[in-house]
Amino acid sequence: MEWIYITLNWYVYILVLGIIFFPLAQRLFGPFLDRGYGFSKTLAILFLSYASFIGGVYHLVGFTRINLFILLGLFVLINAYLFVSDRRNAKGAQHKGRHSMKVGKWDVSFIVVVIIEELLFLLGLFFLTYTRGMDPSIRGLEKFMDFGFMNSVLRSNYFPPLDIWLSADPTHPTGYPINYYYFGHLSGAMLIKLTGILPEIGYNLVLATICGQGATLAFSLIVNIIAAVQKYFLRRPIRLVRTVFYGIIGSIVLNVGGNLHTIYLFTQGYPNESPVPFWNIMSWYNPTKYWYPNATRFIPNTIHEFPAYSYVVADLHGHVFDIPFVMLTFGIVFMLFMRWKLKEKAKIELLTGQEVKQEKVEEQPSRSIAELPTHYVMYTSAFLGFMAAIHYMTNAFDGPIYVLFAGIIFFVLFKFSFDLVKSTVVMLVAFLIFSHPFSAHFIPFVSGVALNCSPEFLVKIGKIGPFLFEKGKCQSSPLWMLFVLWGFYWISLVLHTLVLYFEKKAAEKKHEVAQYSEALSYIDSFILVVFIFGTYLIIVPEFFYIKDIYPDHFRANTMFKLGYQAFMMMSIAAIYVYYRISFIKGIKKYLLKAVFIVPLFLVLLYPFSAFPSYYGEYNKPVEINGAKWFETTFPEDKEIIDYIQKNIKGQPNILEAQGDSYTDYERISAYTGLPTLAGWWVHEWLWRGSADVIGQRIPDVETIYNTQDPGEAIQVLNKYRISYVVVAPQERTRYPDLSEDKFNVIGKKIFTTKSGLGALYKVEK
């Protein structure tokens, strides 16, 4: 049961981080039912990672464990100041008979919701840790890439970290920085360094931590939106049990739910990548014919993933790291929306002399709850710019996505006004400032925005500014396929529209304004914006795509990144609709709920197929060390990696066998963070914009291993500043003419594996 002790030890660190940052969370989300507690762990990871990043980029603070504790100490002081300041303000407001927006009473609702949030975090953390314990290997798909990034960060004293798959050369004698969005990997490496845990264990715990945050944040967002409706807009007591129920359902849908593709559980199945309309092959429940990845590769030549799939396959990509940060941004946007609408509502009540009904509410917020500090909107706009920078550095597409989303919310709130201009400018300036430390060392590898199915006259033009018009690039998604993927959300949108229609008709029938429709219209408008924006993200790849290196899957990345965000946004909106249906009276309410529950049922079937398909029957001993697979597959590699980790400091360059992407080659660099001469070809091609970057180095790798001439070998080794050479079974298989004797001439053997089949040579320069 060692894994339980390790996970609990890890949890204690995260728990303490959340407690430390609770005052900041409360400052940002004071009006929420949980006072922002659900966001505190994410804020802690975010700010500690960004402070480390800035300290490393500008060589102010080295990325060491002791420096992380020093930075944490500074944040303790900052949060202590916020705590004392807010308590003082709360007492002052109480003395004046006003309600403080920053600090509320720790009532029963607050305590219950916080306990549930902590339990959800523990559940997500332990569920995915246990699940990964069935197959913890950091191997397959793109895990080498993600783990390599994290190991490079862990070995770095300052930033940007070095690219592990492109060692130094005469033009870059100190090496190449990672030309990818690595801030998320840095945040994972920060937790590993702070806790002092082995990276190969930390990888799996970082993934489980993201799952725990995802479960907590989705619950917090839904609960707080519903509680805000009840407390601030309807001025009614919070129905805690019902509110918690919707929060839990929403947490499940967002984190482990799928899409309507699970309708294929009730079919005869279809060959992979050759989808057949489900109505043509319907049968009884047939799970053995269902392959869960098809839900993310349904439309040919595209990708449309969602969090559950990410948790199953366990690649720690940028879009996975960004899940908690995205939900934090969503919370900030909603907080701005709510407070501004409360301000408008208070003004209307004041102008019309409307009395606020005080029915069965222990603590009625006065109109002062809607008062905004003078610079609140500007501070919030700046924070959204900061978050957009975080998204850009973590998963590039998410930066502009949330700049646009925030901009739309600004327009909804401020219309055409000076406030709209100010807030937008402040957000954009903040984005540029906070992303600059990353952008200064990054070269974008996107070559333009291309038009899908360009007409012939535009193809002849070829390019206008950033817009590309490519011949033969034409793909479209059948409407029925789009509905299979996104139908749950569009059904929810239709149900939302029907709820509003039925309320309006009921009010007209009684010749009066519906009791709650006017108040709810504020939140309804926010949810409507979320649905429209999510649908917009889905539609964009039908007309445009971001140009990359992939010939047949040219719009795959665009659909993938936009659809991932649409899934999370509209999951929150859909559960609000489920709650909203409860306001309808009579038989219509039950009919609408029945219509909602049917697609919800299909969505919730996904994890029961996906997790067992990947991890089996959950009947194996739990092992969370992601390097264990080496012991039975490549034991010599494991010994070499362990030796390097214990004895070699810094990031000297190494040589190992070169292989293409998604293979077991480049395993030493991935597991140690030491740059190798030539890494995964296609990945470097994408990052550097040219196949020649690795293509021209591959012959040099072959020369070093195969040549009989020590002089020729040392010449190439010196060109790339190689300090260590790996010779193990993979090298012998890759290079059948490998000549090992020369390495004893140009260097010395510093380590030999137990089998004698693996060795590490140090090059004498």
Short mmCIF file of N, CA, C and O in Angstrom, two decimals, residues 524-568:
data_model
loop_
_atom_site.label_atom_id
_atom_site.label_comp_id
_atom_site.label_asym_id
_atom_site.label_seq_id
_atom_site.Cartn_x
_atom_site.Cartn_y
_atom_site.Cartn_z
N ASP A 524 -29.17 33.90 -17.58
CA ASP A 524 -29.53 33.24 -18.83
C ASP A 524 -28.76 33.82 -20.01
O ASP A 524 -28.37 33.10 -20.93
N SER A 525 -28.56 35.11 -19.99
CA SER A 525 -27.82 35.75 -21.09
C SER A 525 -26.37 35.28 -21.09
O SER A 525 -25.77 35.07 -22.15
N PHE A 526 -25.79 35.10 -19.90
CA PHE A 526 -24.42 34.60 -19.82
C PHE A 526 -24.33 33.18 -20.38
O PHE A 526 -23.43 32.86 -21.18
N ILE A 527 -25.27 32.34 -19.98
CA ILE A 527 -25.27 30.95 -20.45
C ILE A 527 -25.49 30.91 -21.96
O ILE A 527 -24.87 30.10 -22.68
N LEU A 528 -26.35 31.78 -22.47
CA LEU A 528 -26.57 31.84 -23.91
C LEU A 528 -25.29 32.21 -24.65
O LEU A 528 -24.97 31.64 -25.69
N VAL A 529 -24.54 33.17 -24.11
CA VAL A 529 -23.26 33.54 -24.71
C VAL A 529 -22.32 32.35 -24.74
O VAL A 529 -21.62 32.11 -25.73
N VAL A 530 -22.30 31.58 -23.65
CA VAL A 530 -21.42 30.40 -23.59
C VAL A 530 -21.80 29.40 -24.67
O VAL A 530 -20.93 28.87 -25.38
N PHE A 531 -23.09 29.12 -24.83
CA PHE A 531 -23.53 28.19 -25.87
C PHE A 531 -23.18 28.70 -27.26
O PHE A 531 -22.69 27.94 -28.11
N ILE A 532 -23.42 29.96 -27.51
CA ILE A 532 -23.14 30.52 -28.84
C ILE A 532 -21.64 30.50 -29.12
O ILE A 532 -21.20 30.12 -30.21
N PHE A 533 -20.85 30.88 -28.12
CA PHE A 533 -19.41 30.89 -28.32
C PHE A 533 -18.87 29.47 -28.51
O PHE A 533 -18.01 29.24 -29.36
N GLY A 534 -19.38 28.52 -27.73
CA GLY A 534 -18.96 27.13 -27.90
C GLY A 534 -19.30 26.61 -29.28
O GLY A 534 -18.49 25.92 -29.92
N THR A 535 -20.49 26.94 -29.76
CA THR A 535 -20.89 26.52 -31.11
C THR A 535 -20.02 27.18 -32.17
O THR A 535 -19.65 26.54 -33.17
N TYR A 536 -19.67 28.43 -31.93
CA TYR A 536 -18.77 29.13 -32.85
C TYR A 536 -17.42 28.40 -32.95
O TYR A 536 -16.88 28.21 -34.05
N LEU A 537 -16.89 27.95 -31.81
CA LEU A 537 -15.62 27.22 -31.82
C LEU A 537 -15.73 25.92 -32.62
O LEU A 537 -14.77 25.49 -33.26
N ILE A 538 -16.91 25.31 -32.58
CA ILE A 538 -17.12 24.07 -33.32
C ILE A 538 -17.22 24.33 -34.83
O ILE A 538 -16.73 23.56 -35.65
N ILE A 539 -17.83 25.45 -35.19
CA ILE A 539 -18.07 25.76 -36.60
C ILE A 539 -16.81 26.27 -37.31
O ILE A 539 -16.61 26.02 -38.50
N VAL A 540 -15.95 26.97 -36.59
CA VAL A 540 -14.77 27.59 -37.22
C VAL A 540 -13.97 26.61 -38.08
O VAL A 540 -13.61 26.93 -39.22
N PRO A 541 -13.66 25.37 -37.60
CA PRO A 541 -12.86 24.47 -38.44
C PRO A 541 -13.54 24.03 -39.73
O PRO A 541 -12.87 23.44 -40.59
N GLU A 542 -14.82 24.31 -39.85
CA GLU A 542 -15.50 24.00 -41.11
C GLU A 542 -15.14 25.01 -42.19
O GLU A 542 -15.36 24.76 -43.39
N PHE A 543 -14.59 26.14 -41.78
CA PHE A 543 -14.26 27.21 -42.73
C PHE A 543 -12.79 27.60 -42.72
O PHE A 543 -12.25 28.02 -43.74
N PHE A 544 -12.14 27.47 -41.57
CA PHE A 544 -10.74 27.89 -41.46
C PHE A 544 -9.95 26.84 -40.68
O PHE A 544 -10.50 26.09 -39.88
N TYR A 545 -8.65 26.82 -40.92
CA TYR A 545 -7.77 25.98 -40.12
C TYR A 545 -6.41 26.65 -40.01
O TYR A 545 -6.00 27.43 -40.88
N ILE A 546 -5.73 26.36 -38.93
CA ILE A 546 -4.38 26.87 -38.72
C ILE A 546 -3.41 25.97 -39.46
O ILE A 546 -3.39 24.75 -39.25
N LYS A 547 -2.61 26.55 -40.31
CA LYS A 547 -1.71 25.79 -41.17
C LYS A 547 -0.55 25.21 -40.37
O LYS A 547 0.17 25.93 -39.68
N ASP A 548 -0.37 23.87 -40.45
CA ASP A 548 0.80 23.23 -39.85
C ASP A 548 1.39 22.26 -40.88
O ASP A 548 1.17 22.44 -42.08
N ILE A 549 2.09 21.25 -40.44
CA ILE A 549 2.85 20.41 -41.38
C ILE A 549 2.07 19.19 -41.87
O ILE A 549 2.55 18.48 -42.74
N TYR A 550 0.89 18.95 -41.32
CA TYR A 550 0.20 17.69 -41.62
C TYR A 550 -0.61 17.82 -42.91
O TYR A 550 -1.48 18.67 -43.02
N PRO A 551 -0.38 16.94 -43.89
CA PRO A 551 -1.03 17.08 -45.20
C PRO A 551 -2.50 16.65 -45.22
O PRO A 551 -3.35 17.36 -45.75
N ASP A 552 -2.81 15.48 -44.66
CA ASP A 552 -4.18 14.98 -44.71
C ASP A 552 -5.01 15.43 -43.52
O ASP A 552 -6.22 15.60 -43.64
N HIS A 553 -4.37 15.60 -42.39
CA HIS A 553 -5.06 16.02 -41.17
C HIS A 553 -4.87 17.53 -40.94
O HIS A 553 -4.59 17.99 -39.84
N PHE A 554 -5.04 18.29 -42.00
CA PHE A 554 -4.67 19.70 -41.96
C PHE A 554 -5.55 20.53 -41.03
O PHE A 554 -5.14 21.59 -40.56
N ARG A 555 -6.77 20.10 -40.77
CA ARG A 555 -7.60 20.87 -39.85
C ARG A 555 -7.80 20.17 -38.50
O ARG A 555 -8.59 20.59 -37.67
N ALA A 556 -7.04 19.10 -38.30
CA ALA A 556 -7.21 18.29 -37.09
C ALA A 556 -6.87 19.08 -35.83
O ALA A 556 -7.63 19.07 -34.85
N ASN A 557 -5.72 19.75 -35.83
CA ASN A 557 -5.32 20.49 -34.63
C ASN A 557 -6.28 21.63 -34.33
O ASN A 557 -6.57 21.92 -33.17
N THR A 558 -6.75 22.30 -35.38
CA THR A 558 -7.69 23.40 -35.17
C THR A 558 -8.97 22.90 -34.52
O THR A 558 -9.45 23.46 -33.53
N MET A 559 -9.54 21.83 -35.08
CA MET A 559 -10.77 21.28 -34.51
C MET A 559 -10.52 20.76 -33.10
O MET A 559 -11.36 20.94 -32.20
N PHE A 560 -9.38 20.13 -32.89
CA PHE A 560 -9.03 19.56 -31.59
C PHE A 560 -9.00 20.63 -30.51
O PHE A 560 -9.69 20.55 -29.48
N LYS A 561 -8.21 21.68 -30.74
CA LYS A 561 -8.01 22.69 -29.70
C LYS A 561 -9.27 23.52 -29.46
O LYS A 561 -9.58 23.86 -28.31
N LEU A 562 -9.99 23.86 -30.51
CA LEU A 562 -11.21 24.64 -30.32
C LEU A 562 -12.32 23.79 -29.70
O LEU A 562 -13.04 24.24 -28.80
N GLY A 563 -12.44 22.56 -30.17
CA GLY A 563 -13.48 21.69 -29.65
C GLY A 563 -13.28 21.32 -28.20
O GLY A 563 -14.25 21.16 -27.44
N TYR A 564 -12.05 21.19 -27.78
CA TYR A 564 -11.74 20.86 -26.38
C TYR A 564 -12.30 21.93 -25.45
O TYR A 564 -12.90 21.63 -24.41
N GLN A 565 -12.12 23.19 -25.83
CA GLN A 565 -12.63 24.28 -25.01
C GLN A 565 -14.15 24.36 -25.08
O GLN A 565 -14.81 24.64 -24.08
N ALA A 566 -14.70 24.10 -26.27
CA ALA A 566 -16.16 24.11 -26.40
C ALA A 566 -16.78 23.06 -25.49
O ALA A 566 -17.83 23.29 -24.87
N PHE A 567 -16.15 21.91 -25.40
CA PHE A 567 -16.66 20.83 -24.55
C PHE A 567 -16.74 21.28 -23.09
O PHE A 567 -17.76 21.08 -22.42
N MET A 568 -15.68 21.89 -22.59
CA MET A 568 -15.67 22.28 -21.18
C MET A 568 -16.65 23.41 -20.90
O MET A 568 -17.41 23.38 -19.92
#
